[in-house]
C-alpha atoms as a printed R data frame, in Angstrom:
    type eleno elety resid chain resno      x       y       z
1   ATOM     1    CA   UNK     A     1 37.814  -7.859  10.191
2   ATOM     2    CA   UNK     A     2 37.834 -10.554   7.547
3   ATOM     3    CA   UNK     A     3 39.225 -13.987   7.127
4   ATOM     4    CA   UNK     A     4 41.773 -14.556   4.401
5   ATOM     5    CA   UNK     A     5 44.254 -17.183   3.328
6   ATOM     6    CA   UNK     A     6 47.952 -16.727   3.003
7   ATOM     7    CA   UNK     A     7 50.815 -19.076   2.258
8   ATOM     8    CA   UNK     A     8 54.009 -19.179   4.255
9   ATOM     9    CA   UNK     A     9 57.021 -21.460   4.254
10  ATOM    10    CA   UNK     A    10 58.188 -23.372   7.291
11  ATOM    11    CA   UNK     A    11 61.506 -21.847   8.373
12  ATOM    12    CA   UNK     A    12 62.956 -22.397   4.916
13  ATOM    13    CA   UNK     A    13 65.159 -20.048   2.924
14  ATOM    14    CA   UNK     A    14 66.545 -21.445  -0.275
15  ATOM    15    CA   UNK     A    15 68.414 -19.281  -2.732
16  ATOM    16    CA   UNK     A    16 68.894 -20.824  -6.142
17  ATOM    17    CA   UNK     A    17 71.428 -18.150  -7.079
18  ATOM    18    CA   UNK     A    18 73.894 -18.869  -4.310
19  ATOM    19    CA   UNK     A    19 73.356 -22.546  -3.453
20  ATOM    20    CA   UNK     A    20 73.997 -24.289  -0.124
21  ATOM    21    CA   UNK     A    21 76.574 -21.960   1.370
22  ATOM    22    CA   UNK     A    22 74.069 -19.122   1.673
23  ATOM    23    CA   UNK     A    23 71.298 -21.346   3.022
24  ATOM    24    CA   UNK     A    24 71.676 -21.842   6.811
25  ATOM    25    CA   UNK     A    25 69.477 -24.953   6.917
26  ATOM    26    CA   UNK     A    26 71.173 -26.653   3.980
27  ATOM    27    CA   UNK     A    27 74.658 -25.707   5.176
28  ATOM    28    CA   UNK     A    28 74.056 -27.433   8.499
29  ATOM    29    CA   UNK     A    29 72.487 -30.519   6.961
30  ATOM    30    CA   UNK     A    30 75.139 -30.873   4.280
31  ATOM    31    CA   UNK     A    31 78.028 -30.916   6.751
32  ATOM    32    CA   UNK     A    32 77.247 -34.623   7.084
33  ATOM    33    CA   UNK     A    33 79.133 -36.785   4.599
34  ATOM    34    CA   UNK     A    34 76.977 -39.814   3.890
35  ATOM    35    CA   UNK     A    35 79.864 -41.643   2.258
36  ATOM    36    CA   UNK     A    36 80.872 -43.060   5.635
37  ATOM    37    CA   UNK     A    37 77.674 -45.120   5.722
38  ATOM    38    CA   UNK     A    38 76.570 -43.923   9.152
39  ATOM    39    CA   UNK     A    39 72.958 -43.103   9.756
40  ATOM    40    CA   UNK     A    40 73.465 -40.396  12.382
41  ATOM    41    CA   UNK     A    41 70.397 -38.221  12.649
42  ATOM    42    CA   UNK     A    42 68.593 -40.290  10.039
43  ATOM    43    CA   UNK     A    43 67.455 -42.990  12.463
44  ATOM    44    CA   UNK     A    44 63.694 -43.433  12.416
45  ATOM    45    CA   UNK     A    45 62.929 -43.285  16.118
46  ATOM    46    CA   UNK     A    46 61.483 -39.951  17.126
47  ATOM    47    CA   UNK     A    47 63.289 -37.721  19.585
48  ATOM    48    CA   UNK     A    48 60.572 -35.091  19.347
49  ATOM    49    CA   UNK     A    49 57.658 -36.729  21.144
50  ATOM    50    CA   UNK     A    50 58.559 -38.815  24.168
51  ATOM    51    CA   UNK     A    51 55.230 -40.672  24.250
52  ATOM    52    CA   UNK     A    52 54.071 -41.216  20.662
53  ATOM    53    CA   UNK     A    53 50.822 -42.958  19.909
54  ATOM    54    CA   UNK     A    54 51.324 -46.503  18.643
55  ATOM    55    CA   UNK     A    55 48.636 -47.757  16.271
56  ATOM    56    CA   UNK     A    56 48.215 -50.870  14.124
57  ATOM    57    CA   UNK     A    57 48.971 -49.884  10.527
58  ATOM    58    CA   UNK     A    58 45.539 -51.195   9.526
59  ATOM    59    CA   UNK     A    59 43.947 -48.689  11.917
60  ATOM    60    CA   UNK     A    60 45.792 -45.596  10.692
61  ATOM    61    CA   UNK     A    61 43.175 -44.668   8.014
62  ATOM    62    CA   UNK     A    62 40.443 -44.913  10.654
63  ATOM    63    CA   UNK     A    63 42.480 -42.661  12.950
64  ATOM    64    CA   UNK     A    64 42.923 -40.068  10.179
65  ATOM    65    CA   UNK     A    65 39.177 -40.222   9.526
66  ATOM    66    CA   UNK     A    66 38.537 -39.065  13.098
67  ATOM    67    CA   UNK     A    67 39.795 -35.658  11.991
68  ATOM    68    CA   UNK     A    68 36.814 -35.406   9.622
69  ATOM    69    CA   UNK     A    69 33.137 -34.684  10.307
70  ATOM    70    CA   UNK     A    70 32.074 -36.509  13.445
71  ATOM    71    CA   UNK     A    71 29.031 -38.171  11.921
72  ATOM    72    CA   UNK     A    72 31.074 -39.852   9.173
73  ATOM    73    CA   UNK     A    73 34.349 -40.411  11.007
74  ATOM    74    CA   UNK     A    74 34.084 -44.186  11.296
75  ATOM    75    CA   UNK     A    75 31.946 -45.064   8.309
76  ATOM    76    CA   UNK     A    76 33.432 -47.644   5.966
77  ATOM    77    CA   UNK     A    77 36.017 -49.072   8.367
78  ATOM    78    CA   UNK     A    78 36.032 -52.611   9.673
79  ATOM    79    CA   UNK     A    79 35.442 -53.426  13.307
80  ATOM    80    CA   UNK     A    80 39.025 -54.660  13.561
81  ATOM    81    CA   UNK     A    81 40.400 -51.348  12.301
82  ATOM    82    CA   UNK     A    82 38.278 -49.422  14.766
83  ATOM    83    CA   UNK     A    83 39.217 -51.715  17.661
84  ATOM    84    CA   UNK     A    84 42.842 -50.818  16.996
85  ATOM    85    CA   UNK     A    85 42.023 -47.273  18.086
86  ATOM    86    CA   UNK     A    86 41.262 -48.253  21.679
87  ATOM    87    CA   UNK     A    87 44.650 -46.990  22.847
88  ATOM    88    CA   UNK     A    88 43.900 -43.382  21.838
89  ATOM    89    CA   UNK     A    89 41.146 -43.060  24.470
90  ATOM    90    CA   UNK     A    90 41.341 -42.472  28.199
91  ATOM    91    CA   UNK     A    91 39.426 -44.675  30.615
92  ATOM    92    CA   UNK     A    92 36.527 -42.170  30.610
93  ATOM    93    CA   UNK     A    93 36.181 -42.417  26.824
94  ATOM    94    CA   UNK     A    94 37.827 -39.070  26.062
95  ATOM    95    CA   UNK     A    95 40.632 -38.765  23.531
96  ATOM    96    CA   UNK     A    96 44.134 -38.754  24.971
97  ATOM    97    CA   UNK     A    97 46.020 -35.463  24.734
98  ATOM    98    CA   UNK     A    98 48.438 -36.849  22.124
99  ATOM    99    CA   UNK     A    99 45.524 -37.970  19.943
100 ATOM   100    CA   UNK     A   100 43.829 -34.563  20.174
101 ATOM   101    CA   UNK     A   101 47.001 -32.747  19.151
102 ATOM   102    CA   UNK     A   102 47.721 -35.116  16.282
103 ATOM   103    CA   UNK     A   103 44.151 -34.968  14.950
104 ATOM   104    CA   UNK     A   104 44.113 -31.169  15.153
105 ATOM   105    CA   UNK     A   105 47.075 -30.969  12.757
106 ATOM   106    CA   UNK     A   106 45.602 -33.616  10.454
107 ATOM   107    CA   UNK     A   107 42.353 -31.643  10.354
108 ATOM   108    CA   UNK     A   108 44.237 -28.479   9.369
109 ATOM   109    CA   UNK     A   109 46.495 -30.076   6.744
110 ATOM   110    CA   UNK     A   110 45.184 -29.812   3.171
111 ATOM   111    CA   UNK     A   111 48.260 -31.226   1.428
112 ATOM   112    CA   UNK     A   112 50.097 -33.920   3.433
113 ATOM   113    CA   UNK     A   113 53.404 -35.339   2.227
114 ATOM   114    CA   UNK     A   114 54.376 -39.022   2.282
115 ATOM   115    CA   UNK     A   115 57.945 -40.338   2.065
116 ATOM   116    CA   UNK     A   116 58.927 -43.956   1.460
117 ATOM   117    CA   UNK     A   117 62.538 -45.120   1.247
118 ATOM   118    CA   UNK     A   118 64.295 -48.428   0.678
119 ATOM   119    CA   UNK     A   119 67.996 -49.154   1.077
120 ATOM   120    CA   UNK     A   120 70.367 -51.932   2.149
121 ATOM   121    CA   UNK     A   121 72.054 -49.203   4.224
122 ATOM   122    CA   UNK     A   122 69.122 -48.962   6.618
123 ATOM   123    CA   UNK     A   123 69.522 -51.255   9.606
124 ATOM   124    CA   UNK     A   124 67.894 -53.297  10.890
125 ATOM   125    CA   UNK     A   125 64.966 -52.604   8.527
126 ATOM   126    CA   UNK     A   126 65.601 -51.577   4.895
127 ATOM   127    CA   UNK     A   127 62.149 -50.028   4.411
128 ATOM   128    CA   UNK     A   128 61.023 -46.780   6.062
129 ATOM   129    CA   UNK     A   129 57.954 -44.658   5.606
130 ATOM   130    CA   UNK     A   130 56.749 -41.308   6.901
131 ATOM   131    CA   UNK     A   131 53.671 -39.183   6.429
132 ATOM   132    CA   UNK     A   132 53.688 -35.489   7.318
133 ATOM   133    CA   UNK     A   133 50.605 -33.372   8.009
134 ATOM   134    CA   UNK     A   134 51.687 -29.730   7.824
135 ATOM   135    CA   UNK     A   135 49.868 -27.264  10.069
136 ATOM   136    CA   UNK     A   136 50.572 -23.672  11.077
137 ATOM   137    CA   UNK     A   137 52.079 -24.209  14.524
138 ATOM   138    CA   UNK     A   138 52.378 -27.931  15.205
139 ATOM   139    CA   UNK     A   139 52.431 -30.725  12.633
140 ATOM   140    CA   UNK     A   140 51.734 -34.450  12.855
141 ATOM   141    CA   UNK     A   141 54.199 -37.120  11.748
142 ATOM   142    CA   UNK     A   142 53.441 -40.799  11.187
143 ATOM   143    CA   UNK     A   143 56.260 -43.277  10.759
144 ATOM   144    CA   UNK     A   144 56.826 -46.989  10.458
145 ATOM   145    CA   UNK     A   145 59.585 -49.373   9.410
146 ATOM   146    CA   UNK     A   146 59.480 -52.501   7.286
147 ATOM   147    CA   UNK     A   147 58.346 -55.632   9.066
148 ATOM   148    CA   UNK     A   148 56.469 -53.664  11.702
149 ATOM   149    CA   UNK     A   149 52.719 -53.964  12.061
150 ATOM   150    CA   UNK     A   150 52.426 -50.683  13.925
151 ATOM   151    CA   UNK     A   151 52.919 -46.998  13.203
152 ATOM   152    CA   UNK     A   152 54.058 -44.228  15.524
153 ATOM   153    CA   UNK     A   153 52.131 -40.953  15.547
154 ATOM   154    CA   UNK     A   154 53.655 -37.865  17.136
155 ATOM   155    CA   UNK     A   155 53.737 -34.078  16.857
156 ATOM   156    CA   UNK     A   156 56.418 -31.442  16.585
157 ATOM   157    CA   UNK     A   157 56.775 -27.739  15.918
158 ATOM   158    CA   UNK     A   158 56.142 -27.033  12.263
159 ATOM   159    CA   UNK     A   159 59.094 -24.672  11.920
160 ATOM   160    CA   UNK     A   160 61.466 -27.596  12.504
161 ATOM   161    CA   UNK     A   161 59.792 -29.998  10.101
162 ATOM   162    CA   UNK     A   162 62.010 -29.190   7.076
163 ATOM   163    CA   UNK     A   163 65.057 -30.207   9.096
164 ATOM   164    CA   UNK     A   164 63.371 -33.462  10.135
165 ATOM   165    CA   UNK     A   165 62.576 -34.254   6.502
166 ATOM   166    CA   UNK     A   166 65.989 -33.242   5.204
167 ATOM   167    CA   UNK     A   167 67.795 -35.445   7.715
168 ATOM   168    CA   UNK     A   168 65.859 -38.427   6.329
169 ATOM   169    CA   UNK     A   169 66.423 -37.541   2.688
170 ATOM   170    CA   UNK     A   170 69.292 -38.544   0.380
171 ATOM   171    CA   UNK     A   171 71.798 -35.714   0.310
172 ATOM   172    CA   UNK     A   172 75.071 -37.152  -1.013
173 ATOM   173    CA   UNK     A   173 78.429 -35.445  -0.879
174 ATOM   174    CA   UNK     A   174 79.284 -32.591  -3.208
175 ATOM   175    CA   UNK     A   175 81.367 -34.859  -5.432
176 ATOM   176    CA   UNK     A   176 78.506 -35.191  -7.937
177 ATOM   177    CA   UNK     A   177 80.290 -38.027  -9.725
178 ATOM   178    CA   UNK     A   178 77.608 -38.772 -12.294
179 ATOM   179    CA   UNK     A   179 78.909 -42.014 -13.745
180 ATOM   180    CA   UNK     A   180 75.739 -44.035 -13.206
181 ATOM   181    CA   UNK     A   181 73.411 -45.561 -15.803
182 ATOM   182    CA   UNK     A   182 71.069 -43.568 -18.007
183 ATOM   183    CA   UNK     A   183 68.054 -45.706 -17.127
184 ATOM   184    CA   UNK     A   184 66.809 -48.394 -14.753
185 ATOM   185    CA   UNK     A   185 64.449 -51.303 -15.399
186 ATOM   186    CA   UNK     A   186 60.819 -51.670 -14.417
187 ATOM   187    CA   UNK     A   187 61.842 -54.920 -12.696
188 ATOM   188    CA   UNK     A   188 63.949 -52.904 -10.247
189 ATOM   189    CA   UNK     A   189 61.075 -50.512  -9.543
190 ATOM   190    CA   UNK     A   190 58.686 -53.412  -9.039
191 ATOM   191    CA   UNK     A   191 61.056 -54.906  -6.455
192 ATOM   192    CA   UNK     A   192 61.310 -51.517  -4.720
193 ATOM   193    CA   UNK     A   193 57.539 -51.185  -4.675
194 ATOM   194    CA   UNK     A   194 57.284 -54.606  -3.040
195 ATOM   195    CA   UNK     A   195 59.796 -53.527  -0.420
196 ATOM   196    CA   UNK     A   196 62.063 -56.432  -1.470
197 ATOM   197    CA   UNK     A   197 65.540 -55.006  -0.913
198 ATOM   198    CA   UNK     A   198 67.404 -58.220  -1.808
199 ATOM   199    CA   UNK     A   199 65.667 -58.559  -5.164
200 ATOM   200    CA   UNK     A   200 66.092 -54.831  -5.811
201 ATOM   201    CA   UNK     A   201 69.823 -55.086  -5.020
202 ATOM   202    CA   UNK     A   202 70.304 -57.962  -7.441
203 ATOM   203    CA   UNK     A   203 68.355 -56.343 -10.283
204 ATOM   204    CA   UNK     A   204 69.973 -52.939  -9.837
205 ATOM   205    CA   UNK     A   205 73.460 -54.447  -9.968
206 ATOM   206    CA   UNK     A   206 72.534 -56.298 -13.159
207 ATOM   207    CA   UNK     A   207 71.053 -53.120 -14.664
208 ATOM   208    CA   UNK     A   208 74.121 -51.010 -13.884
209 ATOM   209    CA   UNK     A   209 76.767 -53.597 -14.780
210 ATOM   210    CA   UNK     A   210 75.187 -54.177 -18.179
211 ATOM   211    CA   UNK     A   211 75.632 -50.479 -18.972
212 ATOM   212    CA   UNK     A   212 78.645 -49.468 -16.869
213 ATOM   213    CA   UNK     A   213 81.429 -52.015 -16.494
214 ATOM   214    CA   UNK     A   214 83.527 -49.760 -14.275
215 ATOM   215    CA   UNK     A   215 82.242 -46.807 -12.316
216 ATOM   216    CA   UNK     A   216 81.955 -45.421  -8.806
217 ATOM   217    CA   UNK     A   217 78.200 -45.897  -9.077
218 ATOM   218    CA   UNK     A   218 78.576 -49.622  -9.851
219 ATOM   219    CA   UNK     A   219 81.030 -50.110  -6.987
220 ATOM   220    CA   UNK     A   220 78.698 -48.424  -4.509
221 ATOM   221    CA   UNK     A   221 75.727 -50.434  -5.738
222 ATOM   222    CA   UNK     A   222 77.755 -53.627  -5.319
223 ATOM   223    CA   UNK     A   223 78.513 -52.544  -1.742
224 ATOM   224    CA   UNK     A   224 74.821 -51.943  -1.042
225 ATOM   225    CA   UNK     A   225 75.232 -48.183  -0.672
226 ATOM   226    CA   UNK     A   226 72.231 -47.151  -2.804
227 ATOM   227    CA   UNK     A   227 68.983 -45.562  -1.610
228 ATOM   228    CA   UNK     A   228 65.615 -45.194  -3.326
229 ATOM   229    CA   UNK     A   229 63.209 -42.495  -2.127
230 ATOM   230    CA   UNK     A   230 59.717 -41.435  -3.162
231 ATOM   231    CA   UNK     A   231 57.936 -38.323  -1.906
232 ATOM   232    CA   UNK     A   232 54.281 -37.794  -2.773
233 ATOM   233    CA   UNK     A   233 52.219 -34.710  -2.130
234 ATOM   234    CA   UNK     A   234 48.542 -35.433  -1.506
235 ATOM   235    CA   UNK     A   235 45.433 -33.334  -1.833
236 ATOM   236    CA   UNK     A   236 42.484 -33.672   0.499
237 ATOM   237    CA   UNK     A   237 39.173 -34.120  -1.308
238 ATOM   238    CA   UNK     A   238 35.585 -34.757  -0.123
239 ATOM   239    CA   UNK     A   239 36.243 -38.466  -0.743
240 ATOM   240    CA   UNK     A   240 39.584 -38.674   1.023
241 ATOM   241    CA   UNK     A   241 43.023 -37.983  -0.449
242 ATOM   242    CA   UNK     A   242 44.427 -38.183  -3.958
243 ATOM   243    CA   UNK     A   243 48.045 -38.059  -5.103
244 ATOM   244    CA   UNK     A   244 48.991 -34.732  -6.666
245 ATOM   245    CA   UNK     A   245 52.732 -34.969  -7.382
246 ATOM   246    CA   UNK     A   246 55.515 -37.517  -6.872
247 ATOM   247    CA   UNK     A   247 59.306 -37.165  -6.840
248 ATOM   248    CA   UNK     A   248 61.496 -40.292  -6.881
249 ATOM   249    CA   UNK     A   249 65.275 -40.538  -6.598
250 ATOM   250    CA   UNK     A   250 67.994 -43.174  -6.803
251 ATOM   251    CA   UNK     A   251 71.234 -42.237  -5.082
252 ATOM   252    CA   UNK     A   252 74.633 -43.447  -3.934
253 ATOM   253    CA   UNK     A   253 76.971 -41.449  -1.661
254 ATOM   254    CA   UNK     A   254 78.637 -39.752  -4.631
255 ATOM   255    CA   UNK     A   255 75.642 -38.928  -6.850
256 ATOM   256    CA   UNK     A   256 71.892 -38.424  -6.982
257 ATOM   257    CA   UNK     A   257 69.492 -39.096  -9.853
258 ATOM   258    CA   UNK     A   258 65.848 -38.256 -10.426
259 ATOM   259    CA   UNK     A   259 63.825 -41.241 -11.614
260 ATOM   260    CA   UNK     A   260 61.493 -40.261 -14.431
261 ATOM   261    CA   UNK     A   261 58.686 -42.574 -13.391
262 ATOM   262    CA   UNK     A   262 54.974 -41.879 -13.153
263 ATOM   263    CA   UNK     A   263 54.395 -44.486 -10.429
264 ATOM   264    CA   UNK     A   264 52.252 -43.279  -7.543
265 ATOM   265    CA   UNK     A   265 51.050 -44.832  -4.276
266 ATOM   266    CA   UNK     A   266 47.723 -46.620  -4.611
267 ATOM   267    CA   UNK     A   267 46.251 -45.606  -1.262
268 ATOM   268    CA   UNK     A   268 46.661 -43.080   1.542
269 ATOM   269    CA   UNK     A   269 48.569 -43.032   3.790
270 ATOM   270    CA   UNK     A   270 51.168 -45.167   1.978
271 ATOM   271    CA   UNK     A   271 52.864 -46.597   5.042
272 ATOM   272    CA   UNK     A   272 53.478 -49.766   3.027
273 ATOM   273    CA   UNK     A   273 54.954 -49.806  -0.510
274 ATOM   274    CA   UNK     A   274 52.002 -50.278  -2.857
275 ATOM   275    CA   UNK     A   275 52.349 -48.432  -6.163
276 ATOM   276    CA   UNK     A   276 50.952 -48.451  -9.661
277 ATOM   277    CA   UNK     A   277 53.600 -48.566 -12.377
278 ATOM   278    CA   UNK     A   278 53.144 -47.292 -15.900
279 ATOM   279    CA   UNK     A   279 52.141 -50.273 -18.055
280 ATOM   280    CA   UNK     A   280 54.109 -51.279 -21.120
281 ATOM   281    CA   UNK     A   281 57.280 -49.491 -20.056
282 ATOM   282    CA   UNK     A   282 60.379 -51.578 -19.330
283 ATOM   283    CA   UNK     A   283 62.974 -48.815 -18.813
284 ATOM   284    CA   UNK     A   284 62.815 -45.544 -16.907
285 ATOM   285    CA   UNK     A   285 65.281 -42.684 -17.554
286 ATOM   286    CA   UNK     A   286 67.504 -41.209 -14.850
287 ATOM   287    CA   UNK     A   287 68.453 -37.539 -14.830
288 ATOM   288    CA   UNK     A   288 71.281 -35.944 -12.873
289 ATOM   289    CA   UNK     A   289 70.321 -33.935  -9.800
290 ATOM   290    CA   UNK     A   290 72.390 -32.082  -7.221
291 ATOM   291    CA   UNK     A   291 71.334 -32.090  -3.595
292 ATOM   292    CA   UNK     A   292 70.469 -28.383  -3.769
293 ATOM   293    CA   UNK     A   293 68.244 -29.001  -6.788
294 ATOM   294    CA   UNK     A   294 66.486 -31.806  -4.928
295 ATOM   295    CA   UNK     A   295 65.925 -29.624  -1.874
296 ATOM   296    CA   UNK     A   296 64.467 -26.852  -4.015
297 ATOM   297    CA   UNK     A   297 61.967 -29.349  -5.413
298 ATOM   298    CA   UNK     A   298 61.086 -30.730  -1.983
299 ATOM   299    CA   UNK     A   299 60.745 -27.220  -0.561
300 ATOM   300    CA   UNK     A   300 57.633 -26.695  -2.672
301 ATOM   301    CA   UNK     A   301 55.911 -29.297  -0.520
302 ATOM   302    CA   UNK     A   302 56.465 -27.296   2.670
303 ATOM   303    CA   UNK     A   303 54.032 -24.489   1.870
304 ATOM   304    CA   UNK     A   304 51.057 -24.549   4.216
305 ATOM   305    CA   UNK     A   305 47.810 -22.641   4.076
306 ATOM   306    CA   UNK     A   306 47.392 -20.570   7.179
307 ATOM   307    CA   UNK     A   307 44.045 -19.022   7.993
308 ATOM   308    CA   UNK     A   308 44.537 -15.557   9.419
309 ATOM   309    CA   UNK     A   309 42.301 -12.739  10.458
310 ATOM   310    CA   UNK     A   310 43.141  -9.242   9.284
């Protein structure tokens, strides 16, 4: 008997040759038409874990550190950050069941995925953030919304995680009406990275109207129907986590664009929008992307390393 490593995908079958109609997961997700402006399943409150842990955002890194070696779990964190973890313990000093389950998945996950999104469409808070720790059987999800000082931590079966992520991702209709601009300004990205939706709305409208006087894209931007999303895959290292790959998109209900930006989050987990932007660059190209092409790219993030005996 030996111990080996294998890679499997979490209940995901994508077929580039045939597209959505031959992909059961995508077919179900894509029945929703986002052009009606309704959030539907994309609300941020979890229906998976009835009693999630609630932690101060400032204490989340200290909580994640508890999944590491016991002797170094709390080194380097302020007393305030550690005090915020009081709610994860029972009266006898033992970890609560929810905390144990969440930390077990964090301990197993080598490549977590973060997802930040900003949009005037999101009510009541335009900013949302998630962090996913993929494990073999049960994964951990962290989520927060703009203006909140706390994060929710909960678990769910790993096989259903792609659906959870897809329902919170920008999958526009199949119209693919690519009449948007060819580039966006660094000023817009800076506003997005600050989580300032009003400033981002104003700058984006100016960017688009200067290039496209009449278009479906411009009309939908004017109506506040745009969304900006960034997914970042992280790699666990002896010193913590480092960003490995980032995908960013700008979308309206009728079209989706990849943003060719090298901006990455500055710390882990990025539950608040803090990014570094490439210096000296004032414009960033946009490239057309269908929802199937986006899902194929995101699907690469769902591979998990599973330790098996054979």
